[in-house]
Amino acid sequence: MIATISPVSVTEAHPFRQALVDAGLLFPSDVPGVYGRGAAMEAIVAGLDAAISGLGSDDGTSVIRFPPVMSRAMIERGGYLRSFPHLLGTVHCFEGDDAGQERILQQVERGEDWGGEQRLTDLVLAPAACYPIYPASAGTLPAAGRLLDVSAYCFRHEASPDPARMQAFRMREFVRLADPATVEAWRDQWQPRALQFLRDLGLDPRLAPANDPFFGRGGRLLAASQAADGLKLELLVPTSSDVKLTAVMSLNYHREHFGETFAIRTADGAIAHSACTAFGMERIALALVRAHGVEPGDWPAEVRARLRLAA
Ligand code: AMP
Ligand code: ZN
């Protein structure tokens, strides 16, 4: 039999999720954390996208939109499997013959695992929007470094009945590659900017040190040092719960990790540092729904204007 992937049941009661579904903002599927988006939800996300462009598009920003898949080799080289093997989705495909196809059909018929007939391909599902940037930046950066505006549909294997914890969601990011002082200053100026961005949307964010969900026993150490060194900050607001806040944005400083791994150098030959500012598009949209209601037509006029939502 196919192993149960998650103890979570898609029918588990979740009032906020139900409200989103009832309002036609999200369309549930038989898999937890995988939704269709209704027109109103897409209008909110489009408004956010435009507002974010206005916020971070300094002169010289390169805009790149990535597909939801990326190179497996680059994820391997980047160390993702060391830190987050439990979140990664891989793309497998069938490359067999008639007999192999027959085995698949029989296994499906019997409700058995047919993964044995599938082969790992060159692709994985993008776990974050910024990952493809680092291998593509190998070599020497321009004198001013590089600033990129990226987005991708991302996948993380974390099934949950919480509508704010999706398996497939959109992430928009600004990425800075330069010398350490420039990157740190860039990350620092994003703290008030990110807070103001969310406040202008009628939200009341907390900025707090955070850590990524590193895997295993070794992961606990990595998580503790990441938080202690202030390498990850999150902006938290109520989304699914008023009590337990959810991160809708993160500010991440990778120091020399990607520069060293992918041989990215500054104009004077030093290893480049990197940082990124990430926006969870669906999470911000859900936080807005939590704050202002399921009907965007009834939201405060200033918020509607910022998101260019039709009157
Ligand atoms: P991270 O790389 O974990 O800091 O993620 C960047 C942003 O993506 C977070 O601040 C969230 O807004 C969003 N995000 C991360 N995981 C999920 C998820 N499972 N479902 C929806 N949004 C997510
Ligand atoms: Zn990033």
Short mmCIF file of C-alpha atoms and ligand atoms in Angstrom, two decimals:
data_model
loop_
_atom_site.label_atom_id
_atom_site.label_comp_id
_atom_site.label_asym_id
_atom_site.label_seq_id
_atom_site.Cartn_x
_atom_site.Cartn_y
_atom_site.Cartn_z
CA MET A 1 0.00 0.00 0.00
CA ILE A 2 1.06 3.60 -0.49
CA ALA A 3 2.47 4.88 2.77
CA THR A 4 0.42 7.55 4.48
CA ILE A 5 2.30 10.75 3.77
CA SER A 6 0.89 12.78 6.60
CA PRO A 7 -1.22 12.19 9.68
CA VAL A 8 -3.23 15.26 8.73
CA SER A 9 -6.71 14.73 7.38
CA VAL A 10 -7.96 17.17 4.78
CA THR A 11 -11.37 17.13 6.44
CA GLU A 12 -9.96 18.17 9.80
CA ALA A 13 -12.00 21.09 11.10
CA HIS A 14 -10.39 24.44 10.47
CA PRO A 15 -12.74 27.42 10.72
CA PHE A 16 -10.56 29.96 8.87
CA ARG A 17 -9.93 27.49 6.06
CA GLN A 18 -13.67 26.86 5.82
CA ALA A 19 -14.37 30.60 5.64
CA LEU A 20 -11.86 30.97 2.78
CA VAL A 21 -13.44 28.08 0.90
CA ASP A 22 -16.99 29.32 1.52
CA ALA A 23 -16.02 32.77 0.18
CA GLY A 24 -14.54 31.21 -3.01
CA LEU A 25 -11.07 32.51 -2.22
CA LEU A 26 -9.57 29.00 -2.05
CA PHE A 27 -10.73 25.77 -3.71
CA PRO A 28 -9.67 22.72 -1.70
CA SER A 29 -8.38 19.51 -3.25
CA ASP A 30 -8.08 16.00 -1.83
CA VAL A 31 -4.51 16.80 -0.79
CA PRO A 32 -3.89 19.03 2.26
CA GLY A 33 -2.20 22.33 1.43
CA VAL A 34 -3.01 22.22 -2.31
CA TYR A 35 -5.62 24.75 -3.42
CA GLY A 36 -7.05 26.44 -6.44
CA ARG A 37 -7.34 30.21 -6.15
CA GLY A 38 -10.52 32.15 -6.91
CA ALA A 39 -10.70 35.45 -8.80
CA ALA A 40 -10.76 37.58 -5.63
CA MET A 41 -7.70 35.78 -4.24
CA GLU A 42 -5.83 36.34 -7.52
CA ALA A 43 -6.78 40.02 -7.54
CA ILE A 44 -5.27 40.39 -4.05
CA VAL A 45 -2.08 38.56 -5.09
CA ALA A 46 -1.81 40.67 -8.27
CA GLY A 47 -2.23 43.84 -6.17
CA LEU A 48 0.47 42.66 -3.80
CA ASP A 49 2.77 41.87 -6.70
CA ALA A 50 2.39 45.40 -8.08
CA ALA A 51 2.84 46.97 -4.62
CA ILE A 52 6.01 44.92 -4.03
CA SER A 53 7.40 46.00 -7.41
CA GLY A 54 6.92 49.62 -6.39
CA LEU A 55 8.63 48.93 -3.08
CA GLY A 56 11.83 47.25 -4.18
CA SER A 57 12.48 48.12 -7.77
CA ASP A 58 15.51 50.38 -7.35
CA ASP A 59 17.45 51.28 -10.48
CA GLY A 60 19.38 48.30 -11.74
CA THR A 61 17.05 45.59 -10.45
CA SER A 62 16.98 42.56 -12.74
CA VAL A 63 13.54 40.97 -12.89
CA ILE A 64 13.45 37.18 -13.34
CA ARG A 65 10.40 34.93 -13.07
CA PHE A 66 11.20 31.25 -12.54
CA PRO A 67 9.10 28.15 -13.26
CA PRO A 68 8.11 25.88 -10.36
CA VAL A 69 10.94 23.44 -11.19
CA MET A 70 14.70 23.89 -11.02
CA SER A 71 17.94 22.01 -11.50
CA ARG A 72 18.41 19.04 -9.15
CA ALA A 73 22.20 19.33 -9.50
CA MET A 74 22.14 22.91 -8.22
CA ILE A 75 19.98 21.98 -5.22
CA GLU A 76 22.45 19.17 -4.43
CA ARG A 77 25.43 21.52 -4.71
CA GLY A 78 23.72 24.23 -2.68
CA GLY A 79 23.45 21.94 0.35
CA TYR A 80 19.65 21.79 0.48
CA LEU A 81 19.62 18.05 1.19
CA ARG A 82 21.88 18.56 4.19
CA SER A 83 19.47 21.07 5.71
CA PHE A 84 15.95 20.35 4.42
CA PRO A 85 15.65 16.85 2.89
CA HIS A 86 12.19 16.56 4.45
CA LEU A 87 10.78 19.55 2.54
CA LEU A 88 12.12 18.87 -0.95
CA GLY A 89 9.90 17.60 -3.75
CA THR A 90 11.66 15.77 -6.57
CA VAL A 91 10.41 15.22 -10.11
CA HIS A 92 10.32 11.55 -11.11
CA CYS A 93 9.31 10.27 -14.54
CA PHE A 94 8.69 6.95 -16.25
CA GLU A 95 11.35 5.95 -18.78
CA GLY A 96 10.49 2.25 -19.04
CA ASP A 97 8.95 -0.10 -21.60
CA ASP A 98 5.56 -1.74 -22.20
CA ALA A 99 6.11 -4.22 -19.37
CA GLY A 100 6.94 -1.38 -16.99
CA GLN A 101 3.78 0.45 -17.95
CA GLU A 102 1.78 -2.73 -17.34
CA ARG A 103 3.31 -3.03 -13.87
CA ILE A 104 2.35 0.57 -13.10
CA LEU A 105 -1.24 0.05 -14.20
CA GLN A 106 -1.54 -3.10 -12.10
CA GLN A 107 0.00 -1.44 -9.06
CA VAL A 108 -2.37 1.53 -9.41
CA GLU A 109 -5.27 -0.89 -9.74
CA ARG A 110 -4.23 -2.59 -6.50
CA GLY A 111 -3.61 0.73 -4.74
CA GLU A 112 0.10 -0.09 -4.41
CA ASP A 113 3.12 2.20 -4.51
CA TRP A 114 4.14 2.50 -8.21
CA GLY A 115 7.14 4.73 -7.49
CA GLY A 116 9.55 1.88 -8.25
CA GLU A 117 8.88 2.32 -11.96
CA GLN A 118 9.73 6.02 -11.79
CA ARG A 119 13.22 7.51 -12.14
CA LEU A 120 14.68 10.62 -10.55
CA THR A 121 14.94 13.31 -13.26
CA ASP A 122 17.23 16.35 -13.52
CA LEU A 123 14.53 18.44 -11.84
CA VAL A 124 13.27 19.21 -8.36
CA LEU A 125 10.39 21.45 -7.35
CA ALA A 126 11.66 24.91 -6.44
CA PRO A 127 11.71 25.20 -2.62
CA ALA A 128 12.32 28.97 -2.72
CA ALA A 129 12.36 31.62 -5.43
CA CYS A 130 15.97 32.71 -4.91
CA TYR A 131 17.80 29.36 -5.27
CA PRO A 132 18.39 29.45 -9.05
CA ILE A 133 20.05 32.86 -8.73
CA TYR A 134 23.20 31.71 -6.95
CA PRO A 135 24.56 29.18 -9.46
CA ALA A 136 23.59 31.61 -12.25
CA SER A 137 25.70 34.32 -10.57
CA ALA A 138 28.97 32.35 -10.59
CA GLY A 139 31.92 34.54 -11.56
CA THR A 140 32.66 38.19 -10.85
CA LEU A 141 29.84 40.59 -9.96
CA PRO A 142 29.63 44.13 -11.33
CA ALA A 143 31.28 46.76 -9.07
CA ALA A 144 27.96 47.61 -7.40
CA GLY A 145 27.07 43.96 -6.89
CA ARG A 146 23.71 42.71 -8.04
CA LEU A 147 20.07 43.26 -7.04
CA LEU A 148 17.42 40.90 -8.34
CA ASP A 149 13.65 40.71 -8.19
CA VAL A 150 12.58 37.07 -8.48
CA SER A 151 9.50 34.94 -8.00
CA ALA A 152 8.46 31.32 -8.38
CA TYR A 153 5.74 28.91 -7.45
CA CYS A 154 7.37 26.98 -4.60
CA PHE A 155 6.80 23.52 -3.14
CA ARG A 156 7.44 22.34 0.40
CA HIS A 157 6.37 18.94 1.67
CA GLU A 158 4.55 20.14 4.76
CA ALA A 159 0.95 18.98 4.52
CA SER A 160 -1.33 20.77 6.98
CA PRO A 161 -4.99 21.64 7.44
CA ASP A 162 -3.81 25.21 8.14
CA PRO A 163 -4.54 27.18 4.95
CA ALA A 164 -1.48 29.36 5.65
CA ARG A 165 0.76 26.29 5.45
CA MET A 166 0.44 25.26 1.84
CA GLN A 167 2.47 22.70 -0.08
CA ALA A 168 2.42 24.89 -3.21
CA PHE A 169 2.56 28.68 -2.89
CA ARG A 170 4.08 31.74 -4.54
CA MET A 171 7.16 33.47 -3.25
CA ARG A 172 8.46 36.84 -4.39
CA GLU A 173 11.98 37.83 -3.35
CA PHE A 174 14.55 40.58 -3.66
CA VAL A 175 18.09 39.21 -3.62
CA ARG A 176 21.26 41.23 -2.97
CA LEU A 177 24.73 39.97 -3.91
CA ALA A 178 27.71 42.14 -2.98
CA ASP A 179 30.45 42.66 -0.38
CA PRO A 180 29.50 41.95 3.28
CA ALA A 181 29.02 45.59 4.36
CA THR A 182 26.75 46.37 1.40
CA VAL A 183 24.67 43.24 1.89
CA GLU A 184 24.27 43.81 5.64
CA ALA A 185 23.25 47.43 5.11
CA TRP A 186 20.72 46.32 2.48
CA ARG A 187 19.28 43.71 4.83
CA ASP A 188 19.09 46.27 7.66
CA GLN A 189 17.24 48.86 5.60
CA TRP A 190 14.65 46.21 4.75
CA GLN A 191 13.59 45.93 8.40
CA PRO A 192 11.72 49.28 8.63
CA ARG A 193 10.70 49.00 4.98
CA ALA A 194 9.07 45.60 5.42
CA LEU A 195 7.32 46.69 8.61
CA GLN A 196 5.97 49.81 6.88
CA PHE A 197 4.85 47.80 3.85
CA LEU A 198 2.67 45.57 6.03
CA ARG A 199 1.44 48.49 8.19
CA ASP A 200 0.35 50.34 5.05
CA LEU A 201 -1.87 47.34 4.32
CA GLY A 202 -3.56 47.68 7.71
CA LEU A 203 -1.56 44.88 9.37
CA ASP A 204 0.24 44.99 12.72
CA PRO A 205 3.46 43.01 12.17
CA ARG A 206 6.01 41.78 14.74
CA LEU A 207 9.63 41.51 13.65
CA ALA A 208 11.37 38.59 15.37
CA PRO A 209 14.55 36.52 15.03
CA ALA A 210 13.75 33.12 13.54
CA ASN A 211 15.32 29.94 12.26
CA ASP A 212 14.65 27.66 9.33
CA PRO A 213 13.26 24.16 10.08
CA PHE A 214 16.60 22.33 9.69
CA PHE A 215 16.35 18.54 9.59
CA GLY A 216 17.45 16.08 12.24
CA ARG A 217 19.63 16.23 15.31
CA GLY A 218 22.36 18.28 13.61
CA GLY A 219 19.63 20.65 12.49
CA ARG A 220 18.90 21.76 16.03
CA LEU A 221 22.39 23.20 16.29
CA LEU A 222 22.12 24.95 12.93
CA ALA A 223 18.74 26.42 13.88
CA ALA A 224 20.05 27.68 17.22
CA SER A 225 23.09 29.39 15.69
CA GLN A 226 21.04 30.89 12.86
CA ALA A 227 18.68 32.50 15.37
CA ALA A 228 21.48 33.53 17.75
CA ASP A 229 23.45 35.20 14.94
CA GLY A 230 20.33 37.07 13.76
CA LEU A 231 20.67 35.64 10.25
CA LYS A 232 16.93 35.20 9.79
CA LEU A 233 14.23 37.67 10.77
CA GLU A 234 10.53 37.10 10.22
CA LEU A 235 7.57 39.43 10.02
CA LEU A 236 4.70 37.81 11.85
CA VAL A 237 1.00 38.61 11.75
CA PRO A 238 -2.24 36.77 12.57
CA THR A 239 -3.36 34.69 9.60
CA SER A 240 -5.03 31.43 10.57
CA SER A 241 -4.91 32.27 14.26
CA ASP A 242 -4.94 35.48 16.29
CA VAL A 243 -2.90 33.76 19.00
CA LYS A 244 -0.23 31.92 17.06
CA LEU A 245 1.22 34.39 14.56
CA THR A 246 2.40 33.33 11.09
CA ALA A 247 5.48 34.52 9.21
CA VAL A 248 4.39 36.33 6.07
CA MET A 249 7.84 37.67 5.16
CA SER A 250 11.44 36.80 5.98
CA LEU A 251 14.75 38.66 5.78
CA ASN A 252 17.62 36.23 5.32
CA TYR A 253 21.36 36.82 5.45
CA HIS A 254 23.31 33.85 4.05
CA ARG A 255 26.72 35.42 4.65
CA GLU A 256 29.27 33.71 2.34
CA HIS A 257 27.34 30.42 1.99
CA PHE A 258 26.16 30.80 -1.62
CA GLY A 259 29.14 32.93 -2.67
CA GLU A 260 31.53 30.21 -1.55
CA THR A 261 29.45 27.28 -2.85
CA PHE A 262 28.89 28.75 -6.31
CA ALA A 263 32.14 30.77 -6.67
CA ILE A 264 30.54 34.23 -6.74
CA ARG A 265 33.11 37.01 -6.33
CA THR A 266 32.90 40.74 -5.85
CA ALA A 267 34.68 43.05 -8.31
CA ASP A 268 37.74 43.11 -6.03
CA GLY A 269 37.97 39.32 -5.98
CA ALA A 270 36.52 38.55 -2.51
CA ILE A 271 33.83 35.93 -1.91
CA ALA A 272 30.44 37.64 -2.32
CA HIS A 273 27.86 37.65 0.45
CA SER A 274 24.13 37.36 -0.17
CA ALA A 275 20.81 38.18 1.45
CA CYS A 276 17.18 37.94 0.40
CA THR A 277 13.85 39.47 1.38
CA ALA A 278 11.03 36.98 0.83
CA PHE A 279 7.30 37.67 0.55
CA GLY A 280 4.83 34.78 0.92
CA MET A 281 2.13 35.92 -1.48
CA GLU A 282 -0.67 33.68 -0.26
CA ARG A 283 0.23 34.22 3.38
CA ILE A 284 0.09 38.01 3.04
CA ALA A 285 -3.22 37.67 1.19
CA LEU A 286 -4.62 35.46 3.96
CA ALA A 287 -3.38 37.87 6.64
CA LEU A 288 -5.28 40.64 4.82
CA VAL A 289 -8.41 38.49 4.78
CA ARG A 290 -7.94 37.80 8.49
CA ALA A 291 -7.61 41.52 9.22
CA HIS A 292 -10.20 42.97 6.85
CA GLY A 293 -12.66 40.16 6.07
CA VAL A 294 -13.39 37.68 3.29
CA GLU A 295 -14.93 40.32 1.01
CA PRO A 296 -12.19 42.57 -0.47
CA GLY A 297 -14.96 44.96 -1.62
CA ASP A 298 -15.47 45.82 2.07
CA TRP A 299 -11.80 46.46 2.89
CA PRO A 300 -10.62 49.93 3.97
CA ALA A 301 -10.33 52.31 1.01
CA GLU A 302 -6.57 52.94 1.58
CA VAL A 303 -5.82 49.23 1.49
CA ARG A 304 -7.94 48.74 -1.63
CA ALA A 305 -6.18 51.67 -3.30
CA ARG A 306 -2.73 50.28 -2.48
CA LEU A 307 -3.68 46.93 -3.97
CA ARG A 308 -5.46 48.53 -6.92
CA LEU A 309 -8.61 46.56 -6.13
CA ALA A 310 -11.55 47.78 -8.17
CA ALA A 311 -14.09 49.91 -6.28
P1 AMP B 1 11.14 31.08 4.19
O1 AMP B 1 12.13 30.80 3.12
O2 AMP B 1 10.74 29.85 4.97
O3 AMP B 1 11.51 32.23 5.06
O4 AMP B 1 9.81 31.47 3.42
C1 AMP B 1 9.60 32.75 2.87
C2 AMP B 1 8.14 33.11 2.97
O5 AMP B 1 7.37 32.18 2.19
C3 AMP B 1 7.58 32.97 4.38
O6 AMP B 1 7.77 34.16 5.12
C4 AMP B 1 6.11 32.72 4.10
O7 AMP B 1 5.43 33.94 3.90
C5 AMP B 1 6.14 31.94 2.80
N1 AMP B 1 5.97 30.50 3.09
C6 AMP B 1 6.90 29.64 3.56
N2 AMP B 1 6.38 28.41 3.71
C7 AMP B 1 5.08 28.49 3.32
C8 AMP B 1 3.99 27.56 3.24
N3 AMP B 1 4.14 26.27 3.59
N4 AMP B 1 2.80 28.00 2.80
C9 AMP B 1 2.63 29.29 2.43
N5 AMP B 1 3.61 30.20 2.48
C10 AMP B 1 4.83 29.83 2.92
ZN ZN B 2 15.69 33.61 -0.58
#
